[in-house]
């Protein structure tokens, strides 16, 4: 990428989240991830070039030195902080504005600093000699939110030991208008992954979980897109039957990608409580479901990192206050304790060498605060699975009904969560739990009588993956 010859016409809108907007290059497998600011105080809160560059470099360092060792080298692409010509960034911002979803327009793209994070475009597979595939790769993005119930003795509300935060948070978001309906997604202890968060084919989004959409119709449309990938060209199957086959084939590939590990004989047993009472999966199904993950598969790595939060925010809060008090008494130690980074190897050491029991020290408190923040990142990252078919057209395939697939698995959105957000998390936790108790507990029994979802279930409204013992 020649930074002095940047042309907005070489880039197009790719997607965005709460904190960043992503554009992809039309020719090369590259994306630029730009910061976003709230429209309300964009003028006041924007960063100078140096501040923005430092912020982005922090993200790169954190990804490289902290998250990569924890989550595994092969899943992480840390990228590079770049400085772009301001003219290019301004033109780009105008160009992408009309593509942006309305729900994200409460924030504006950073056109002040000229800084961005340059990353490989993970919706594309790096060239593979075995593939003579003309179809664009298929890409599925999944956000694996917190996958366990707290086992901390600091938890004061019993409901937190029964219902996962994700399920409780949904009720809160529903009440506050962020979501329009409850989702069946519940990742608690790997029992289920509600499928198909976002599917991208050749850089275009072909399916996205919309909370007010007709899910069945959407899935039928998705199945039409997927047919060429999963059904041989001469197949006579059509309609509902083919949708079912195609979606089940897709699920198989996704499960392989999520569970593939260096050593499939090794599995990890989950620690702590495994069942979320609010999960809309039938209890019998949950009881019969395997709670093991192959060691080192992507879900196992993410779950292990999420579980660094082993005190729960209720146990963490007093330690945060201990750190705050210490910083008031010894403000100069903020830097050596690496409260705001730098995210170096020694930051990782503070996490890994944190004493297991509270010895009253500041080292313990800081270690737990750092662990909590890292766990928060792992609870908010995304997994991107990029799939391409191969071998189908070279005549060597013995079973034409089962084209072979090659895929890559990456983890993205690994930004550090701010130290300052801990008090907010503590207040939010209370609000979520109180709201859940107020709004749902009298009806709790009803949650136990839901229908079973397994694979592609026409009668149900969702498509859910359930991991069975193998
Ligand atoms: O609070 P949660 O669990 O809803 O997670 C937020 C996400 O909501 P989601 O669960 O995807 O609907 C939220 O994602 P969306 O805006 O919903 O895409 C953000 O990722 C947010 O992180 P940040 O404040 O941008 O650093 C996330 O906030 P934190 O991870 O900082 O809590
Ligand atoms: N390297 C990449 N390759 C391809 N697509 C990407 C890449 N990085 C991000 N994206 C896409 O852009 C979207 C937004 O990026 P990202 O999740 O990093 O934004 P965010 O603002 O940090 O999200 P959040 O709302 O979780 O805070 C992602 O959901 C993904 O679809």
mmCIF file of C-alpha atoms in Angstrom, residues 14 103 118 137 152 166 223 249 267 277 289 307 348 381 393 463 470:
data_model
loop_
_atom_site.group_PDB
_atom_site.id
_atom_site.type_symbol
_atom_site.label_atom_id
_atom_site.label_comp_id
_atom_site.label_asym_id
_atom_site.label_seq_id
_atom_site.Cartn_x
_atom_site.Cartn_y
_atom_site.Cartn_z
ATOM 1 C CA UNK A 14 -17.100 -3.102 4.465
ATOM 2 C CA UNK A 103 -28.396 2.420 13.604
ATOM 3 C CA UNK A 118 -4.392 -1.825 8.371
ATOM 4 C CA UNK A 137 -15.213 -17.624 -0.469
ATOM 5 C CA UNK A 152 -17.076 -16.830 42.281
ATOM 6 C CA UNK A 166 -26.014 -12.713 28.008
ATOM 7 C CA UNK A 223 -29.845 -21.542 1.452
ATOM 8 C CA UNK A 249 -23.784 -29.053 5.437
ATOM 9 C CA UNK A 267 -10.628 -32.409 25.358
ATOM 10 C CA UNK A 277 -31.577 -21.824 33.059
ATOM 11 C CA UNK A 289 -25.015 -32.544 25.601
ATOM 12 C CA UNK A 307 -12.499 -17.406 32.392
ATOM 13 C CA UNK A 348 1.188 -10.271 30.104
ATOM 14 C CA UNK A 381 -14.411 -10.592 20.175
ATOM 15 C CA UNK A 393 -14.088 -29.522 -10.295
ATOM 16 C CA UNK A 463 -31.012 -22.730 13.590
ATOM 17 C CA UNK A 470 -18.054 -37.701 19.604
#
